[in-house]
Amino acid sequence: MGPRQWTVVGAPSSAGAHTPGIERAPAALRAAGLLDLLGADVEDAGDVPGFRWRPDPAYPRGQNAGAVAAVASAVADRVAAALGRGRAPLVLGGDCTVTVGLVAGCARAGLSPALVYVDGGPDLYTPETRANGNLDAMGLAHMLGLPGTLPEVAGVGPEVPLLPPERVVVYGDSLPRGDHERELVAELELAYVPADEVHADARAAARRARSVAEGAADRFVVHFDVDVLSFVDAPLADVPEPFGLSLGEAAATLTELVASPRFAGLSVTEINPDHLPDDELLPRFAGVLAGALTGR
């Protein structure tokens, strides 16, 4: 397989977040040189119309749902267009709900993909179980069409649910036993690769996730939330996670997943430029990410 033809789609939205900030991540990643690092065969499809988080007192348990759905739908259009031209979409979020657009875009292009969900938590809350109302903690729940999810978000794609449980791999979190989301992972019988397995051997963990995804569907996409990283190692995320993966473990994971001939696209989410301690971290992260995506 030759070098991938990447199409970058910016999704400058914090509609589903706790507070504003992450809507500036696509511009920050471009300024950090990510597109140049990806090589010659990359095109920038620009940004979809964005949204800066604001409180939504009318819908406190599903804040800014209309904006979340609009952004995801716009992402889906550009993802479908890229796939239709044989290119791999790279969606730069924005909050985690932009991945609804990645998966919906695959469906609009006629694909039924699997999803490897690399995240500090699997985002299985619903408005009934998440009093904060931030929809970026509910993205996978909406793709699975769980009870209590919001029709406007769950219905972004051509079908509901967008994904059945057997096409989902939850990867990289450190949730303890008894945690609500971890219990749901077991209840839904989602394939699960916890952080401990990644710490033990990141390449082997990623190979297992890849094997499950390849066995579940002809194509698969990857969601990568930077809160899966140890915040001390890489203070990028909107919500810090103290026990996450190292940058090296994340790079090994993405390298293995992207190398699959069945890989179809990737979203990168939840970078908050306000959390960067200096001007060096984001270019370093961009270099690690580009290296993983190009196999260099």
PDB file of C-alpha atoms in Angstrom:
ATOM      1  CA  MET A   1       0.000   0.000   0.000  1.00  0.00           C
ATOM      2  CA  GLY A   2       1.391   3.395  -0.977  1.00  0.00           C
ATOM      3  CA  PRO A   3       1.257   6.607   1.056  1.00  0.00           C
ATOM      4  CA  ARG A   4      -2.224   7.543   2.196  1.00  0.00           C
ATOM      5  CA  GLN A   5      -4.029  10.401   0.555  1.00  0.00           C
ATOM      6  CA  TRP A   6      -5.269  12.454   3.499  1.00  0.00           C
ATOM      7  CA  THR A   7      -8.086  14.972   3.414  1.00  0.00           C
ATOM      8  CA  VAL A   8      -8.103  17.199   6.494  1.00  0.00           C
ATOM      9  CA  VAL A   9     -11.457  18.445   7.767  1.00  0.00           C
ATOM     10  CA  GLY A  10     -11.496  21.021  10.553  1.00  0.00           C
ATOM     11  CA  ALA A  11     -14.358  20.944  13.050  1.00  0.00           C
ATOM     12  CA  PRO A  12     -13.802  24.025  15.240  1.00  0.00           C
ATOM     13  CA  SER A  13     -16.546  23.304  17.731  1.00  0.00           C
ATOM     14  CA  SER A  14     -16.789  23.104  21.500  1.00  0.00           C
ATOM     15  CA  ALA A  15     -20.586  22.734  21.357  1.00  0.00           C
ATOM     16  CA  GLY A  16     -20.473  19.444  23.230  1.00  0.00           C
ATOM     17  CA  ALA A  17     -17.813  20.444  25.743  1.00  0.00           C
ATOM     18  CA  HIS A  18     -17.862  21.750  29.317  1.00  0.00           C
ATOM     19  CA  THR A  19     -16.461  25.191  28.451  1.00  0.00           C
ATOM     20  CA  PRO A  20     -15.010  26.988  25.397  1.00  0.00           C
ATOM     21  CA  GLY A  21     -11.438  26.547  24.172  1.00  0.00           C
ATOM     22  CA  ILE A  22     -11.229  23.387  22.100  1.00  0.00           C
ATOM     23  CA  GLU A  23     -12.901  25.072  19.128  1.00  0.00           C
ATOM     24  CA  ARG A  24      -9.462  26.643  18.500  1.00  0.00           C
ATOM     25  CA  ALA A  25      -7.697  23.280  18.143  1.00  0.00           C
ATOM     26  CA  PRO A  26      -7.944  22.830  14.338  1.00  0.00           C
ATOM     27  CA  ALA A  27      -6.265  26.174  13.716  1.00  0.00           C
ATOM     28  CA  ALA A  28      -3.658  25.433  16.377  1.00  0.00           C
ATOM     29  CA  LEU A  29      -2.800  22.064  14.808  1.00  0.00           C
ATOM     30  CA  ARG A  30      -2.442  23.639  11.395  1.00  0.00           C
ATOM     31  CA  ALA A  31      -0.216  26.370  12.866  1.00  0.00           C
ATOM     32  CA  ALA A  32       1.873  23.654  14.531  1.00  0.00           C
ATOM     33  CA  GLY A  33       2.706  22.306  11.070  1.00  0.00           C
ATOM     34  CA  LEU A  34       0.628  19.112  11.051  1.00  0.00           C
ATOM     35  CA  LEU A  35      -0.330  19.288   7.366  1.00  0.00           C
ATOM     36  CA  ASP A  36       3.243  19.865   6.212  1.00  0.00           C
ATOM     37  CA  LEU A  37       4.390  16.958   8.374  1.00  0.00           C
ATOM     38  CA  LEU A  38       1.876  14.644   6.730  1.00  0.00           C
ATOM     39  CA  GLY A  39       3.705  15.034   3.426  1.00  0.00           C
ATOM     40  CA  ALA A  40       2.889  15.977  -0.133  1.00  0.00           C
ATOM     41  CA  ASP A  41      -0.344  14.061  -0.655  1.00  0.00           C
ATOM     42  CA  VAL A  42      -2.527  15.923   1.806  1.00  0.00           C
ATOM     43  CA  GLU A  43      -5.334  18.341   1.032  1.00  0.00           C
ATOM     44  CA  ASP A  44      -7.055  20.731   3.383  1.00  0.00           C
ATOM     45  CA  ALA A  45     -10.823  20.724   2.946  1.00  0.00           C
ATOM     46  CA  GLY A  46     -11.091  23.646   5.340  1.00  0.00           C
ATOM     47  CA  ASP A  47     -13.341  24.020   8.353  1.00  0.00           C
ATOM     48  CA  VAL A  48     -17.023  23.284   8.717  1.00  0.00           C
ATOM     49  CA  PRO A  49     -19.005  26.094  10.401  1.00  0.00           C
ATOM     50  CA  GLY A  50     -17.991  25.990  14.042  1.00  0.00           C
ATOM     51  CA  PHE A  51     -19.513  26.765  17.401  1.00  0.00           C
ATOM     52  CA  ARG A  52     -18.068  28.203  20.595  1.00  0.00           C
ATOM     53  CA  TRP A  53     -19.515  26.643  23.721  1.00  0.00           C
ATOM     54  CA  ARG A  54     -22.088  28.620  25.644  1.00  0.00           C
ATOM     55  CA  PRO A  55     -24.407  27.542  28.444  1.00  0.00           C
ATOM     56  CA  ASP A  56     -27.763  26.181  27.320  1.00  0.00           C
ATOM     57  CA  PRO A  57     -30.105  26.576  30.298  1.00  0.00           C
ATOM     58  CA  ALA A  58     -33.126  25.531  28.233  1.00  0.00           C
ATOM     59  CA  TYR A  59     -31.614  22.041  27.791  1.00  0.00           C
ATOM     60  CA  PRO A  60     -29.235  21.592  30.744  1.00  0.00           C
ATOM     61  CA  ARG A  61     -28.823  17.812  30.326  1.00  0.00           C
ATOM     62  CA  GLY A  62     -28.118  17.967  26.566  1.00  0.00           C
ATOM     63  CA  GLN A  63     -26.554  21.334  26.034  1.00  0.00           C
ATOM     64  CA  ASN A  64     -26.199  22.806  22.549  1.00  0.00           C
ATOM     65  CA  ALA A  65     -27.622  19.650  20.970  1.00  0.00           C
ATOM     66  CA  GLY A  66     -28.699  21.460  17.813  1.00  0.00           C
ATOM     67  CA  ALA A  67     -25.212  22.846  17.272  1.00  0.00           C
ATOM     68  CA  VAL A  68     -23.632  19.457  17.997  1.00  0.00           C
ATOM     69  CA  ALA A  69     -25.864  17.846  15.375  1.00  0.00           C
ATOM     70  CA  ALA A  70     -25.234  20.600  12.813  1.00  0.00           C
ATOM     71  CA  VAL A  71     -21.453  20.357  13.163  1.00  0.00           C
ATOM     72  CA  ALA A  72     -21.513  16.553  12.982  1.00  0.00           C
ATOM     73  CA  SER A  73     -23.712  16.656   9.877  1.00  0.00           C
ATOM     74  CA  ALA A  74     -21.392  19.122   8.147  1.00  0.00           C
ATOM     75  CA  VAL A  75     -18.406  16.906   9.031  1.00  0.00           C
ATOM     76  CA  ALA A  76     -20.284  13.908   7.623  1.00  0.00           C
ATOM     77  CA  ASP A  77     -20.766  15.664   4.282  1.00  0.00           C
ATOM     78  CA  ARG A  78     -17.036  16.357   3.899  1.00  0.00           C
ATOM     79  CA  VAL A  79     -16.053  12.893   5.129  1.00  0.00           C
ATOM     80  CA  ALA A  80     -18.383  11.274   2.601  1.00  0.00           C
ATOM     81  CA  ALA A  81     -16.954  13.456  -0.175  1.00  0.00           C
ATOM     82  CA  ALA A  82     -13.374  12.497   0.746  1.00  0.00           C
ATOM     83  CA  LEU A  83     -14.193   8.796   0.894  1.00  0.00           C
ATOM     84  CA  GLY A  84     -15.967   9.045  -2.444  1.00  0.00           C
ATOM     85  CA  ARG A  85     -12.686  10.206  -3.951  1.00  0.00           C
ATOM     86  CA  GLY A  86     -10.703   7.396  -2.366  1.00  0.00           C
ATOM     87  CA  ARG A  87      -9.091   9.621   0.269  1.00  0.00           C
ATOM     88  CA  ALA A  88      -8.741   9.102   4.025  1.00  0.00           C
ATOM     89  CA  PRO A  89     -10.481  11.787   6.111  1.00  0.00           C
ATOM     90  CA  LEU A  90      -8.589  13.242   9.061  1.00  0.00           C
ATOM     91  CA  VAL A  91     -11.082  15.177  11.178  1.00  0.00           C
ATOM     92  CA  LEU A  92      -9.525  17.741  13.517  1.00  0.00           C
ATOM     93  CA  GLY A  93     -11.870  18.543  16.398  1.00  0.00           C
ATOM     94  CA  GLY A  94     -13.227  20.149  18.364  1.00  0.00           C
ATOM     95  CA  ASP A  95     -14.989  18.040  20.931  1.00  0.00           C
ATOM     96  CA  CYS A  96     -15.615  14.298  20.783  1.00  0.00           C
ATOM     97  CA  THR A  97     -18.999  14.599  19.111  1.00  0.00           C
ATOM     98  CA  VAL A  98     -17.306  15.364  15.781  1.00  0.00           C
ATOM     99  CA  THR A  99     -16.702  11.600  15.608  1.00  0.00           C
ATOM    100  CA  VAL A 100     -20.445  11.191  15.129  1.00  0.00           C
ATOM    101  CA  GLY A 101     -19.817  13.043  11.868  1.00  0.00           C
ATOM    102  CA  LEU A 102     -16.903  10.774  10.935  1.00  0.00           C
ATOM    103  CA  VAL A 103     -18.998   7.630  11.346  1.00  0.00           C
ATOM    104  CA  ALA A 104     -22.079   9.209   9.759  1.00  0.00           C
ATOM    105  CA  GLY A 105     -19.958  10.298   6.799  1.00  0.00           C
ATOM    106  CA  CYS A 106     -18.848   6.714   6.279  1.00  0.00           C
ATOM    107  CA  ALA A 107     -22.483   5.623   6.315  1.00  0.00           C
ATOM    108  CA  ARG A 108     -23.426   8.350   3.831  1.00  0.00           C
ATOM    109  CA  ALA A 109     -20.653   7.020   1.580  1.00  0.00           C
ATOM    110  CA  GLY A 110     -22.173   3.541   1.709  1.00  0.00           C
ATOM    111  CA  LEU A 111     -19.791   2.041   4.263  1.00  0.00           C
ATOM    112  CA  SER A 112     -20.714   0.192   7.471  1.00  0.00           C
ATOM    113  CA  PRO A 113     -17.530   0.755   9.448  1.00  0.00           C
ATOM    114  CA  ALA A 114     -16.268  -0.516  12.746  1.00  0.00           C
ATOM    115  CA  LEU A 115     -14.990   2.058  15.241  1.00  0.00           C
ATOM    116  CA  VAL A 116     -11.924   1.869  17.492  1.00  0.00           C
ATOM    117  CA  TYR A 117     -12.642   4.346  20.281  1.00  0.00           C
ATOM    118  CA  VAL A 118      -9.316   5.494  21.787  1.00  0.00           C
ATOM    119  CA  ASP A 119     -10.357   7.683  24.695  1.00  0.00           C
ATOM    120  CA  GLY A 120      -9.895   8.274  28.410  1.00  0.00           C
ATOM    121  CA  GLY A 121     -13.539   7.176  28.769  1.00  0.00           C
ATOM    122  CA  PRO A 122     -15.940   5.533  26.328  1.00  0.00           C
ATOM    123  CA  ASP A 123     -18.487   8.394  26.296  1.00  0.00           C
ATOM    124  CA  LEU A 124     -21.439   6.159  27.112  1.00  0.00           C
ATOM    125  CA  TYR A 125     -23.339   8.619  29.273  1.00  0.00           C
ATOM    126  CA  THR A 126     -26.750   9.900  28.202  1.00  0.00           C
ATOM    127  CA  PRO A 127     -28.734  12.982  29.225  1.00  0.00           C
ATOM    128  CA  GLU A 128     -30.403  10.752  31.815  1.00  0.00           C
ATOM    129  CA  THR A 129     -27.104   9.791  33.454  1.00  0.00           C
ATOM    130  CA  ARG A 130     -24.949  12.898  32.914  1.00  0.00           C
ATOM    131  CA  ALA A 131     -26.209  15.861  34.902  1.00  0.00           C
ATOM    132  CA  ASN A 132     -23.516  18.162  33.442  1.00  0.00           C
ATOM    133  CA  GLY A 133     -25.203  17.878  30.057  1.00  0.00           C
ATOM    134  CA  ASN A 134     -21.950  17.935  28.058  1.00  0.00           C
ATOM    135  CA  LEU A 135     -22.594  15.852  24.967  1.00  0.00           C
ATOM    136  CA  ASP A 136     -18.918  15.063  24.420  1.00  0.00           C
ATOM    137  CA  ALA A 137     -19.347  12.530  27.251  1.00  0.00           C
ATOM    138  CA  MET A 138     -22.205  10.929  25.282  1.00  0.00           C
ATOM    139  CA  GLY A 139     -20.926  10.572  21.722  1.00  0.00           C
ATOM    140  CA  LEU A 140     -20.582   6.794  21.565  1.00  0.00           C
ATOM    141  CA  ALA A 141     -23.910   6.379  23.362  1.00  0.00           C
ATOM    142  CA  HIS A 142     -25.570   8.342  20.563  1.00  0.00           C
ATOM    143  CA  MET A 143     -23.825   6.342  17.842  1.00  0.00           C
ATOM    144  CA  LEU A 144     -25.091   3.167  19.525  1.00  0.00           C
ATOM    145  CA  GLY A 145     -28.567   4.674  19.908  1.00  0.00           C
ATOM    146  CA  LEU A 146     -28.767   3.912  23.625  1.00  0.00           C
ATOM    147  CA  PRO A 147     -32.043   4.639  25.470  1.00  0.00           C
ATOM    148  CA  GLY A 148     -32.319   8.286  26.497  1.00  0.00           C
ATOM    149  CA  THR A 149     -30.102   9.684  23.738  1.00  0.00           C
ATOM    150  CA  LEU A 150     -31.249  12.701  21.747  1.00  0.00           C
ATOM    151  CA  PRO A 151     -32.847  12.056  18.336  1.00  0.00           C
ATOM    152  CA  GLU A 152     -31.208  15.052  16.645  1.00  0.00           C
ATOM    153  CA  VAL A 153     -27.714  13.799  17.531  1.00  0.00           C
ATOM    154  CA  ALA A 154     -28.368  10.074  17.151  1.00  0.00           C
ATOM    155  CA  GLY A 155     -30.001  10.774  13.790  1.00  0.00           C
ATOM    156  CA  VAL A 156     -27.136  12.563  12.051  1.00  0.00           C
ATOM    157  CA  GLY A 157     -26.457   9.538   9.867  1.00  0.00           C
ATOM    158  CA  PRO A 158     -28.736   7.728   7.431  1.00  0.00           C
ATOM    159  CA  GLU A 159     -29.739   5.132  10.019  1.00  0.00           C
ATOM    160  CA  VAL A 160     -30.215   4.773  13.773  1.00  0.00           C
ATOM    161  CA  PRO A 161     -28.223   3.379  15.378  1.00  0.00           C
ATOM    162  CA  LEU A 162     -25.120   4.273  13.402  1.00  0.00           C
ATOM    163  CA  LEU A 163     -23.261   1.365  14.994  1.00  0.00           C
ATOM    164  CA  PRO A 164     -24.165  -1.985  16.532  1.00  0.00           C
ATOM    165  CA  PRO A 165     -22.129  -3.016  19.607  1.00  0.00           C
ATOM    166  CA  GLU A 166     -20.229  -5.711  17.723  1.00  0.00           C
ATOM    167  CA  ARG A 167     -18.565  -3.059  15.554  1.00  0.00           C
ATOM    168  CA  VAL A 168     -17.074  -1.086  18.465  1.00  0.00           C
ATOM    169  CA  VAL A 169     -13.719  -1.478  20.221  1.00  0.00           C
ATOM    170  CA  VAL A 170     -13.216   0.603  23.389  1.00  0.00           C
ATOM    171  CA  TYR A 171      -9.503   1.253  23.873  1.00  0.00           C
ATOM    172  CA  GLY A 172      -7.090   2.788  26.342  1.00  0.00           C
ATOM    173  CA  ASP A 173      -9.085   3.899  29.385  1.00  0.00           C
ATOM    174  CA  SER A 174      -8.243   3.304  33.050  1.00  0.00           C
ATOM    175  CA  LEU A 175     -11.779   3.123  34.422  1.00  0.00           C
ATOM    176  CA  PRO A 176     -12.060   1.149  37.667  1.00  0.00           C
ATOM    177  CA  ARG A 177     -14.387  -1.779  38.155  1.00  0.00           C
ATOM    178  CA  GLY A 178     -17.793  -0.549  39.245  1.00  0.00           C
ATOM    179  CA  ASP A 179     -17.571   2.621  37.152  1.00  0.00           C
ATOM    180  CA  HIS A 180     -20.840   3.322  35.319  1.00  0.00           C
ATOM    181  CA  GLU A 181     -19.270   3.397  31.865  1.00  0.00           C
ATOM    182  CA  ARG A 182     -17.120   0.325  32.433  1.00  0.00           C
ATOM    183  CA  GLU A 183     -20.209  -1.561  33.557  1.00  0.00           C
ATOM    184  CA  LEU A 184     -21.939  -0.488  30.331  1.00  0.00           C
ATOM    185  CA  VAL A 185     -18.992  -1.698  28.240  1.00  0.00           C
ATOM    186  CA  ALA A 186     -19.477  -5.128  29.787  1.00  0.00           C
ATOM    187  CA  GLU A 187     -23.271  -5.025  29.569  1.00  0.00           C
ATOM    188  CA  LEU A 188     -23.176  -4.092  25.884  1.00  0.00           C
ATOM    189  CA  GLU A 189     -20.442  -6.686  25.266  1.00  0.00           C
ATOM    190  CA  LEU A 190     -18.192  -4.130  23.579  1.00  0.00           C
ATOM    191  CA  ALA A 191     -14.688  -5.323  22.742  1.00  0.00           C
ATOM    192  CA  TYR A 192     -12.426  -3.788  25.386  1.00  0.00           C
ATOM    193  CA  VAL A 193      -8.689  -3.097  25.448  1.00  0.00           C
ATOM    194  CA  PRO A 194      -7.938  -1.302  28.751  1.00  0.00           C
ATOM    195  CA  ALA A 195      -4.960   0.913  29.494  1.00  0.00           C
ATOM    196  CA  ASP A 196      -3.227  -1.821  31.509  1.00  0.00           C
ATOM    197  CA  GLU A 197      -3.039  -3.952  28.378  1.00  0.00           C
ATOM    198  CA  VAL A 198      -1.618  -1.031  26.394  1.00  0.00           C
ATOM    199  CA  HIS A 199       0.962  -0.306  29.096  1.00  0.00           C
ATOM    200  CA  ALA A 200       2.085  -3.939  29.000  1.00  0.00           C
ATOM    201  CA  ASP A 201       2.608  -3.981  25.212  1.00  0.00           C
ATOM    202  CA  ALA A 202       1.153  -1.179  23.118  1.00  0.00           C
ATOM    203  CA  ARG A 203       1.816  -2.855  19.774  1.00  0.00           C
ATOM    204  CA  ALA A 204       0.178  -6.100  20.869  1.00  0.00           C
ATOM    205  CA  ALA A 205      -2.811  -4.232  22.324  1.00  0.00           C
ATOM    206  CA  ALA A 206      -3.255  -2.287  19.100  1.00  0.00           C
ATOM    207  CA  ARG A 207      -2.950  -5.456  17.030  1.00  0.00           C
ATOM    208  CA  ARG A 208      -5.756  -7.012  19.056  1.00  0.00           C
ATOM    209  CA  ALA A 209      -7.964  -3.950  18.555  1.00  0.00           C
ATOM    210  CA  ARG A 210      -7.135  -3.929  14.847  1.00  0.00           C
ATOM    211  CA  SER A 211      -7.934  -7.628  14.525  1.00  0.00           C
ATOM    212  CA  VAL A 212     -11.326  -7.177  16.182  1.00  0.00           C
ATOM    213  CA  ALA A 213     -12.162  -4.171  13.994  1.00  0.00           C
ATOM    214  CA  GLU A 214     -11.053  -5.944  10.813  1.00  0.00           C
ATOM    215  CA  GLY A 215     -13.132  -8.960  11.769  1.00  0.00           C
ATOM    216  CA  ALA A 216     -16.220  -6.853  12.452  1.00  0.00           C
ATOM    217  CA  ALA A 217     -16.385  -4.838   9.221  1.00  0.00           C
ATOM    218  CA  ASP A 218     -14.796  -4.312   5.826  1.00  0.00           C
ATOM    219  CA  ARG A 219     -13.523  -0.895   6.948  1.00  0.00           C
ATOM    220  CA  PHE A 220     -12.919   0.801  10.280  1.00  0.00           C
ATOM    221  CA  VAL A 221     -12.312   4.302  11.594  1.00  0.00           C
ATOM    222  CA  VAL A 222     -10.500   5.518  14.699  1.00  0.00           C
ATOM    223  CA  HIS A 223     -11.533   8.100  17.270  1.00  0.00           C
ATOM    224  CA  PHE A 224      -8.568   9.553  19.189  1.00  0.00           C
ATOM    225  CA  ASP A 225      -9.293  11.793  22.167  1.00  0.00           C
ATOM    226  CA  VAL A 226      -6.136  13.275  23.648  1.00  0.00           C
ATOM    227  CA  ASP A 227      -7.549  12.792  27.154  1.00  0.00           C
ATOM    228  CA  VAL A 228      -6.419   9.169  26.736  1.00  0.00           C
ATOM    229  CA  LEU A 229      -2.906  10.555  27.312  1.00  0.00           C
ATOM    230  CA  SER A 230      -1.321  11.060  30.697  1.00  0.00           C
ATOM    231  CA  PHE A 231      -1.782  14.772  31.327  1.00  0.00           C
ATOM    232  CA  VAL A 232       1.656  15.065  32.944  1.00  0.00           C
ATOM    233  CA  ASP A 233       3.246  13.512  29.859  1.00  0.00           C
ATOM    234  CA  ALA A 234       1.195  15.548  27.370  1.00  0.00           C
ATOM    235  CA  PRO A 235      -0.931  18.353  28.883  1.00  0.00           C
ATOM    236  CA  LEU A 236      -3.125  18.836  25.826  1.00  0.00           C
ATOM    237  CA  ALA A 237      -6.587  17.684  26.842  1.00  0.00           C
ATOM    238  CA  ASP A 238      -9.608  19.720  27.777  1.00  0.00           C
ATOM    239  CA  VAL A 239     -10.188  17.410  30.772  1.00  0.00           C
ATOM    240  CA  PRO A 240      -6.978  16.122  32.407  1.00  0.00           C
ATOM    241  CA  GLU A 241      -6.583  12.382  32.950  1.00  0.00           C
ATOM    242  CA  PRO A 242      -3.788  11.451  35.368  1.00  0.00           C
ATOM    243  CA  PHE A 243      -3.377   7.755  34.505  1.00  0.00           C
ATOM    244  CA  GLY A 244      -3.399   7.773  30.731  1.00  0.00           C
ATOM    245  CA  LEU A 245      -1.151   6.471  27.997  1.00  0.00           C
ATOM    246  CA  SER A 246       2.251   7.872  27.165  1.00  0.00           C
ATOM    247  CA  LEU A 247       2.802   9.621  23.851  1.00  0.00           C
ATOM    248  CA  GLY A 248       4.893   6.637  22.787  1.00  0.00           C
ATOM    249  CA  GLU A 249       2.086   4.204  23.572  1.00  0.00           C
ATOM    250  CA  ALA A 250      -0.404   6.344  21.674  1.00  0.00           C
ATOM    251  CA  ALA A 251       1.945   6.603  18.697  1.00  0.00           C
ATOM    252  CA  ALA A 252       2.465   2.833  18.622  1.00  0.00           C
ATOM    253  CA  THR A 253      -1.305   2.353  18.783  1.00  0.00           C
ATOM    254  CA  LEU A 254      -2.090   4.721  15.927  1.00  0.00           C
ATOM    255  CA  THR A 255       0.771   3.404  13.774  1.00  0.00           C
ATOM    256  CA  GLU A 256      -0.611  -0.117  14.016  1.00  0.00           C
ATOM    257  CA  LEU A 257      -4.223   0.887  13.378  1.00  0.00           C
ATOM    258  CA  VAL A 258      -3.531   3.219  10.446  1.00  0.00           C
ATOM    259  CA  ALA A 259      -1.332   0.612   8.772  1.00  0.00           C
ATOM    260  CA  SER A 260      -4.343  -1.659   8.242  1.00  0.00           C
ATOM    261  CA  PRO A 261      -5.585  -1.856   4.645  1.00  0.00           C
ATOM    262  CA  ARG A 262      -9.085  -1.604   6.142  1.00  0.00           C
ATOM    263  CA  PHE A 263      -8.437   1.683   7.922  1.00  0.00           C
ATOM    264  CA  ALA A 264     -10.745   4.387   6.546  1.00  0.00           C
ATOM    265  CA  GLY A 265     -10.340   7.557   8.638  1.00  0.00           C
ATOM    266  CA  LEU A 266      -9.457   9.227  11.936  1.00  0.00           C
ATOM    267  CA  SER A 267     -10.716  11.959  14.240  1.00  0.00           C
ATOM    268  CA  VAL A 268      -8.472  13.793  16.722  1.00  0.00           C
ATOM    269  CA  THR A 269     -10.387  15.539  19.480  1.00  0.00           C
ATOM    270  CA  GLU A 270     -10.391  17.525  22.728  1.00  0.00           C
ATOM    271  CA  ILE A 271      -7.138  19.493  22.407  1.00  0.00           C
ATOM    272  CA  ASN A 272      -7.433  22.687  24.437  1.00  0.00           C
ATOM    273  CA  PRO A 273      -4.776  25.213  23.339  1.00  0.00           C
ATOM    274  CA  ASP A 274      -5.260  27.082  26.629  1.00  0.00           C
ATOM    275  CA  HIS A 275      -3.703  24.147  28.480  1.00  0.00           C
ATOM    276  CA  LEU A 276      -0.423  24.167  26.565  1.00  0.00           C
ATOM    277  CA  PRO A 277       2.435  25.032  28.922  1.00  0.00           C
ATOM    278  CA  ASP A 278       4.727  26.341  26.166  1.00  0.00           C
ATOM    279  CA  ASP A 279       5.084  26.771  22.400  1.00  0.00           C
ATOM    280  CA  GLU A 280       6.903  23.462  21.949  1.00  0.00           C
ATOM    281  CA  LEU A 281       4.374  20.835  23.040  1.00  0.00           C
ATOM    282  CA  LEU A 282       1.859  21.105  20.200  1.00  0.00           C
ATOM    283  CA  PRO A 283       4.486  20.971  17.405  1.00  0.00           C
ATOM    284  CA  ARG A 284       5.999  17.957  19.176  1.00  0.00           C
ATOM    285  CA  PHE A 285       2.591  16.300  19.356  1.00  0.00           C
ATOM    286  CA  ALA A 286       1.959  17.146  15.683  1.00  0.00           C
ATOM    287  CA  GLY A 287       5.244  15.461  14.813  1.00  0.00           C
ATOM    288  CA  VAL A 288       4.379  12.333  16.789  1.00  0.00           C
ATOM    289  CA  LEU A 289       0.905  12.214  15.247  1.00  0.00           C
ATOM    290  CA  ALA A 290       2.154  12.723  11.697  1.00  0.00           C
ATOM    291  CA  GLY A 291       4.817  10.075  12.215  1.00  0.00           C
ATOM    292  CA  ALA A 292       2.187   7.578  13.323  1.00  0.00           C
ATOM    293  CA  LEU A 293      -0.127   8.422  10.432  1.00  0.00           C
ATOM    294  CA  THR A 294       2.574   8.124   7.800  1.00  0.00           C
ATOM    295  CA  GLY A 295       4.512   5.216   9.306  1.00  0.00           C
ATOM    296  CA  ARG A 296       7.674   7.266   9.571  1.00  0.00           C
TER     297      ARG A 296
END
